Amino acid sequence: MKSVTNWSKNNIMAIILVLCFIPIYVFSQITGTAFEHWGSTSMEYLNSEYFRWLTCIFLHFNFVHIFFNSIALLAIGSLVSPFIGKWKTLFLFILCGILAEIACSIIISYSEPVYGGGSSGGIFALIAVFTVCYLRFPQNFTLKWYRLDVIIVIAFFIFANDNMGSFMTHIFGFVAGIIVSFVMVLAGWINNKEQKSIEG
């Protein structure tokens, strides 16, 4: 019971985000037009509605989409949040998720409006953040590869790229996570002096 409480406390931002995904998903399924109003798309059809780069992060197409994204977010959150803190976890998830969507809107062009969404860009960004922290501060991580959250993250990283749109979002999210977290490490905003060691 104590371990569950500690896990929940350390991973509170991922839990809150997942709890936000659920009612938004239900609403989007009921209305059927959520992606048309809040989904991201290429610059040709964005119509200066830049808020879509944020709102699309909370949209999911179907149950499989939200289920696996939620599981992956909880898993990577349990690895990165105890080290960098809950607010930096939320900040990096949102910021890098937006950066991934901006890159997609600029680079990917469609012949007609195609509205996308999903939190996987932010999730891949957090995987990148964890990678940077693990490589920069290895003494703070004594993780066993067979930990459930580690296995989930590895599996998500490998198998989540089921189409070109997803692949591009994931790549852009991962690159954004690498760049932003590297800058934060250089600036001292992420360090090993005040952070918890991750064990298990």
mmCIF file of C-alpha atoms in Angstrom:
data_model
loop_
_atom_site.group_PDB
_atom_site.id
_atom_site.type_symbol
_atom_site.label_atom_id
_atom_site.label_comp_id
_atom_site.label_asym_id
_atom_site.label_seq_id
_atom_site.Cartn_x
_atom_site.Cartn_y
_atom_site.Cartn_z
ATOM 1 C CA MET A 1 0.000 0.000 0.000
ATOM 2 C CA LYS A 2 2.836 2.363 0.867
ATOM 3 C CA SER A 3 4.553 1.663 -2.460
ATOM 4 C CA VAL A 4 1.327 2.481 -4.346
ATOM 5 C CA THR A 5 0.967 5.729 -2.393
ATOM 6 C CA ASN A 6 4.571 6.720 -3.122
ATOM 7 C CA TRP A 7 4.161 5.819 -6.798
ATOM 8 C CA SER A 8 0.993 7.919 -7.036
ATOM 9 C CA LYS A 9 2.618 10.867 -5.297
ATOM 10 C CA ASN A 10 5.707 10.765 -7.506
ATOM 11 C CA ASN A 11 3.677 10.271 -10.675
ATOM 12 C CA ILE A 12 0.798 12.639 -9.939
ATOM 13 C CA MET A 13 1.083 14.702 -13.131
ATOM 14 C CA ALA A 14 0.828 11.663 -15.391
ATOM 15 C CA ILE A 15 -2.170 10.476 -13.390
ATOM 16 C CA ILE A 16 -3.871 13.874 -13.690
ATOM 17 C CA LEU A 17 -3.213 13.998 -17.437
ATOM 18 C CA VAL A 18 -4.709 10.540 -17.942
ATOM 19 C CA LEU A 19 -7.746 11.558 -15.891
ATOM 20 C CA CYS A 20 -8.105 14.561 -18.216
ATOM 21 C CA PHE A 21 -7.872 12.330 -21.301
ATOM 22 C CA ILE A 22 -10.863 10.204 -20.282
ATOM 23 C CA PRO A 23 -13.725 12.772 -20.228
ATOM 24 C CA ILE A 24 -12.301 14.482 -23.317
ATOM 25 C CA TYR A 25 -12.259 11.131 -25.108
ATOM 26 C CA VAL A 26 -15.853 10.392 -24.079
ATOM 27 C CA PHE A 27 -16.931 13.863 -25.244
ATOM 28 C CA SER A 28 -15.128 13.465 -28.567
ATOM 29 C CA GLN A 29 -16.829 10.113 -29.171
ATOM 30 C CA ILE A 30 -20.256 11.579 -28.387
ATOM 31 C CA THR A 31 -19.893 14.677 -30.548
ATOM 32 C CA GLY A 32 -17.911 13.114 -33.374
ATOM 33 C CA THR A 33 -16.577 16.543 -34.392
ATOM 34 C CA ALA A 34 -13.884 17.189 -31.765
ATOM 35 C CA PHE A 35 -11.010 16.629 -34.169
ATOM 36 C CA GLU A 36 -12.508 19.046 -36.706
ATOM 37 C CA HIS A 37 -12.600 21.783 -34.046
ATOM 38 C CA TRP A 38 -9.504 21.031 -31.949
ATOM 39 C CA GLY A 39 -7.332 18.584 -33.904
ATOM 40 C CA SER A 40 -4.069 19.593 -35.525
ATOM 41 C CA THR A 41 -3.562 19.727 -39.265
ATOM 42 C CA SER A 42 -1.123 21.037 -41.865
ATOM 43 C CA MET A 43 -0.504 24.760 -42.170
ATOM 44 C CA GLU A 44 -2.662 24.999 -45.315
ATOM 45 C CA TYR A 45 -5.790 24.261 -43.278
ATOM 46 C CA LEU A 46 -4.870 25.561 -39.830
ATOM 47 C CA ASN A 47 -6.550 28.950 -40.478
ATOM 48 C CA SER A 48 -4.405 30.604 -37.782
ATOM 49 C CA GLU A 49 -6.070 28.406 -35.113
ATOM 50 C CA TYR A 50 -2.775 27.801 -33.348
ATOM 51 C CA PHE A 51 -4.532 26.634 -30.181
ATOM 52 C CA ARG A 52 -4.975 23.336 -32.010
ATOM 53 C CA TRP A 53 -1.313 22.513 -31.324
ATOM 54 C CA LEU A 54 -2.243 22.344 -27.629
ATOM 55 C CA THR A 55 -5.776 20.963 -27.725
ATOM 56 C CA CYS A 56 -4.895 18.107 -30.084
ATOM 57 C CA ILE A 57 -2.574 16.646 -27.440
ATOM 58 C CA PHE A 58 -5.626 15.683 -25.372
ATOM 59 C CA LEU A 59 -7.571 14.055 -28.221
ATOM 60 C CA HIS A 60 -7.567 10.319 -28.987
ATOM 61 C CA PHE A 61 -9.150 8.532 -31.926
ATOM 62 C CA ASN A 62 -10.364 5.338 -30.259
ATOM 63 C CA PHE A 63 -10.126 3.182 -27.140
ATOM 64 C CA VAL A 64 -6.918 1.458 -28.250
ATOM 65 C CA HIS A 65 -5.306 4.838 -28.874
ATOM 66 C CA ILE A 66 -6.152 6.320 -25.472
ATOM 67 C CA PHE A 67 -5.486 3.065 -23.613
ATOM 68 C CA PHE A 68 -1.932 2.546 -24.852
ATOM 69 C CA ASN A 69 -1.049 6.244 -24.667
ATOM 70 C CA SER A 70 -2.317 6.370 -21.080
ATOM 71 C CA ILE A 71 -0.380 3.265 -20.053
ATOM 72 C CA ALA A 72 2.775 4.589 -21.714
ATOM 73 C CA LEU A 73 2.402 8.016 -20.076
ATOM 74 C CA LEU A 74 1.981 6.467 -16.629
ATOM 75 C CA ALA A 75 5.038 4.281 -17.251
ATOM 76 C CA ILE A 76 7.390 7.020 -18.463
ATOM 77 C CA GLY A 77 6.013 9.384 -15.831
ATOM 78 C CA SER A 78 6.991 6.921 -13.100
ATOM 79 C CA LEU A 79 10.557 6.923 -14.460
ATOM 80 C CA VAL A 80 11.156 10.595 -15.172
ATOM 81 C CA SER A 81 8.912 12.496 -12.735
ATOM 82 C CA PRO A 82 10.659 11.388 -9.508
ATOM 83 C CA PHE A 83 13.939 12.705 -10.923
ATOM 84 C CA ILE A 84 12.966 16.025 -12.543
ATOM 85 C CA GLY A 85 9.839 16.766 -10.500
ATOM 86 C CA LYS A 86 6.143 16.895 -11.313
ATOM 87 C CA TRP A 87 5.988 20.455 -12.693
ATOM 88 C CA LYS A 88 8.919 19.993 -15.052
ATOM 89 C CA THR A 89 7.347 16.740 -16.208
ATOM 90 C CA LEU A 90 4.115 18.560 -17.049
ATOM 91 C CA PHE A 91 5.988 21.473 -18.644
ATOM 92 C CA LEU A 92 8.087 19.212 -20.882
ATOM 93 C CA PHE A 93 5.124 17.040 -21.863
ATOM 94 C CA ILE A 94 3.063 20.076 -22.931
ATOM 95 C CA LEU A 95 5.866 22.129 -24.507
ATOM 96 C CA CYS A 96 7.447 19.305 -26.478
ATOM 97 C CA GLY A 97 4.045 17.943 -27.456
ATOM 98 C CA ILE A 98 3.227 21.366 -28.936
ATOM 99 C CA LEU A 99 6.618 21.566 -30.673
ATOM 100 C CA ALA A 100 6.024 18.157 -32.234
ATOM 101 C CA GLU A 101 2.639 19.283 -33.558
ATOM 102 C CA ILE A 102 4.080 22.536 -34.918
ATOM 103 C CA ALA A 103 6.740 20.579 -36.796
ATOM 104 C CA CYS A 104 4.099 18.227 -38.215
ATOM 105 C CA SER A 105 1.925 21.144 -39.354
ATOM 106 C CA ILE A 106 4.861 22.797 -41.119
ATOM 107 C CA ILE A 107 6.470 19.739 -42.705
ATOM 108 C CA ILE A 108 3.539 17.440 -43.504
ATOM 109 C CA SER A 109 1.302 18.651 -46.310
ATOM 110 C CA TYR A 110 -2.105 17.232 -47.220
ATOM 111 C CA SER A 111 -4.264 17.647 -50.306
ATOM 112 C CA GLU A 112 -7.286 18.056 -48.017
ATOM 113 C CA PRO A 113 -7.832 18.767 -44.304
ATOM 114 C CA VAL A 114 -6.617 15.873 -42.140
ATOM 115 C CA TYR A 115 -7.118 16.414 -38.423
ATOM 116 C CA GLY A 116 -4.886 14.558 -35.998
ATOM 117 C CA GLY A 117 -4.276 14.344 -32.296
ATOM 118 C CA GLY A 118 -2.872 12.309 -29.470
ATOM 119 C CA SER A 119 -0.460 12.567 -26.578
ATOM 120 C CA SER A 120 2.264 10.379 -28.042
ATOM 121 C CA GLY A 121 4.408 13.335 -29.146
ATOM 122 C CA GLY A 122 4.646 14.444 -25.519
ATOM 123 C CA ILE A 123 5.196 10.862 -24.367
ATOM 124 C CA PHE A 124 8.099 10.383 -26.770
ATOM 125 C CA ALA A 125 9.464 13.710 -25.530
ATOM 126 C CA LEU A 126 9.444 12.398 -21.957
ATOM 127 C CA ILE A 127 11.207 9.245 -23.142
ATOM 128 C CA ALA A 128 13.857 11.542 -24.614
ATOM 129 C CA VAL A 129 14.057 13.508 -21.354
ATOM 130 C CA PHE A 130 14.580 10.285 -19.428
ATOM 131 C CA THR A 131 17.287 9.247 -21.898
ATOM 132 C CA VAL A 132 19.133 12.549 -21.444
ATOM 133 C CA CYS A 133 18.891 12.328 -17.638
ATOM 134 C CA TYR A 134 19.968 8.675 -17.625
ATOM 135 C CA LEU A 135 23.034 9.414 -19.759
ATOM 136 C CA ARG A 136 23.957 12.622 -17.927
ATOM 137 C CA PHE A 137 23.356 11.403 -14.359
ATOM 138 C CA PRO A 138 23.864 7.603 -14.488
ATOM 139 C CA GLN A 139 24.741 7.485 -10.803
ATOM 140 C CA ASN A 140 21.134 8.409 -9.969
ATOM 141 C CA PHE A 141 19.637 5.474 -11.854
ATOM 142 C CA THR A 142 20.001 1.820 -10.837
ATOM 143 C CA LEU A 143 17.056 0.513 -12.819
ATOM 144 C CA LYS A 144 16.593 -3.119 -13.702
ATOM 145 C CA TRP A 145 15.540 -3.665 -17.298
ATOM 146 C CA TYR A 146 12.726 -6.026 -16.275
ATOM 147 C CA ARG A 147 10.862 -3.396 -14.253
ATOM 148 C CA LEU A 148 7.311 -3.239 -15.602
ATOM 149 C CA ASP A 149 7.419 0.486 -16.401
ATOM 150 C CA VAL A 150 10.749 0.072 -18.216
ATOM 151 C CA ILE A 151 9.365 -2.795 -20.299
ATOM 152 C CA ILE A 152 6.239 -0.773 -21.166
ATOM 153 C CA VAL A 153 8.292 2.232 -22.266
ATOM 154 C CA ILE A 154 10.605 0.108 -24.429
ATOM 155 C CA ALA A 155 7.651 -1.700 -26.025
ATOM 156 C CA PHE A 156 5.832 1.596 -26.680
ATOM 157 C CA PHE A 157 8.953 3.134 -28.198
ATOM 158 C CA ILE A 158 9.333 0.202 -30.593
ATOM 159 C CA PHE A 159 5.766 -0.722 -31.496
ATOM 160 C CA ALA A 160 3.800 2.561 -31.367
ATOM 161 C CA ASN A 161 4.902 3.652 -34.840
ATOM 162 C CA ASP A 162 2.020 2.057 -36.723
ATOM 163 C CA ASN A 163 1.713 4.672 -39.489
ATOM 164 C CA MET A 164 3.715 7.503 -41.040
ATOM 165 C CA GLY A 165 1.772 10.253 -39.256
ATOM 166 C CA SER A 166 2.417 8.670 -35.869
ATOM 167 C CA PHE A 167 6.059 8.056 -36.728
ATOM 168 C CA MET A 168 6.629 11.702 -37.664
ATOM 169 C CA THR A 169 4.920 12.973 -34.497
ATOM 170 C CA HIS A 170 6.996 10.604 -32.391
ATOM 171 C CA ILE A 171 10.244 11.626 -34.068
ATOM 172 C CA PHE A 172 9.506 15.329 -33.656
ATOM 173 C CA GLY A 173 8.469 14.805 -30.026
ATOM 174 C CA PHE A 174 11.603 12.810 -29.256
ATOM 175 C CA VAL A 175 13.887 15.389 -30.903
ATOM 176 C CA ALA A 176 12.125 18.229 -29.064
ATOM 177 C CA GLY A 177 12.555 16.338 -25.786
ATOM 178 C CA ILE A 178 16.260 15.813 -26.435
ATOM 179 C CA ILE A 179 16.883 19.467 -27.293
ATOM 180 C CA VAL A 180 14.800 21.068 -24.531
ATOM 181 C CA SER A 181 16.003 18.745 -21.755
ATOM 182 C CA PHE A 182 19.633 19.121 -22.901
ATOM 183 C CA VAL A 183 19.283 22.906 -22.672
ATOM 184 C CA MET A 184 17.701 22.546 -19.210
ATOM 185 C CA VAL A 185 20.600 20.357 -18.078
ATOM 186 C CA LEU A 186 23.147 22.880 -19.386
ATOM 187 C CA ALA A 187 21.268 25.706 -17.653
ATOM 188 C CA GLY A 188 21.188 23.748 -14.398
ATOM 189 C CA TRP A 189 17.383 23.512 -14.366
ATOM 190 C CA ILE A 190 17.758 19.742 -14.345
ATOM 191 C CA ASN A 191 20.527 18.486 -12.073
ATOM 192 C CA ASN A 192 21.324 15.671 -9.673
ATOM 193 C CA LYS A 193 21.683 17.782 -6.530
ATOM 194 C CA GLU A 194 18.015 18.087 -5.595
ATOM 195 C CA GLN A 195 16.619 15.115 -7.480
ATOM 196 C CA LYS A 196 15.729 11.669 -6.204
ATOM 197 C CA SER A 197 17.627 8.586 -7.269
ATOM 198 C CA ILE A 198 15.580 6.123 -9.295
ATOM 199 C CA GLU A 199 16.050 2.533 -8.170
ATOM 200 C CA GLY A 200 14.478 -0.839 -8.627
#
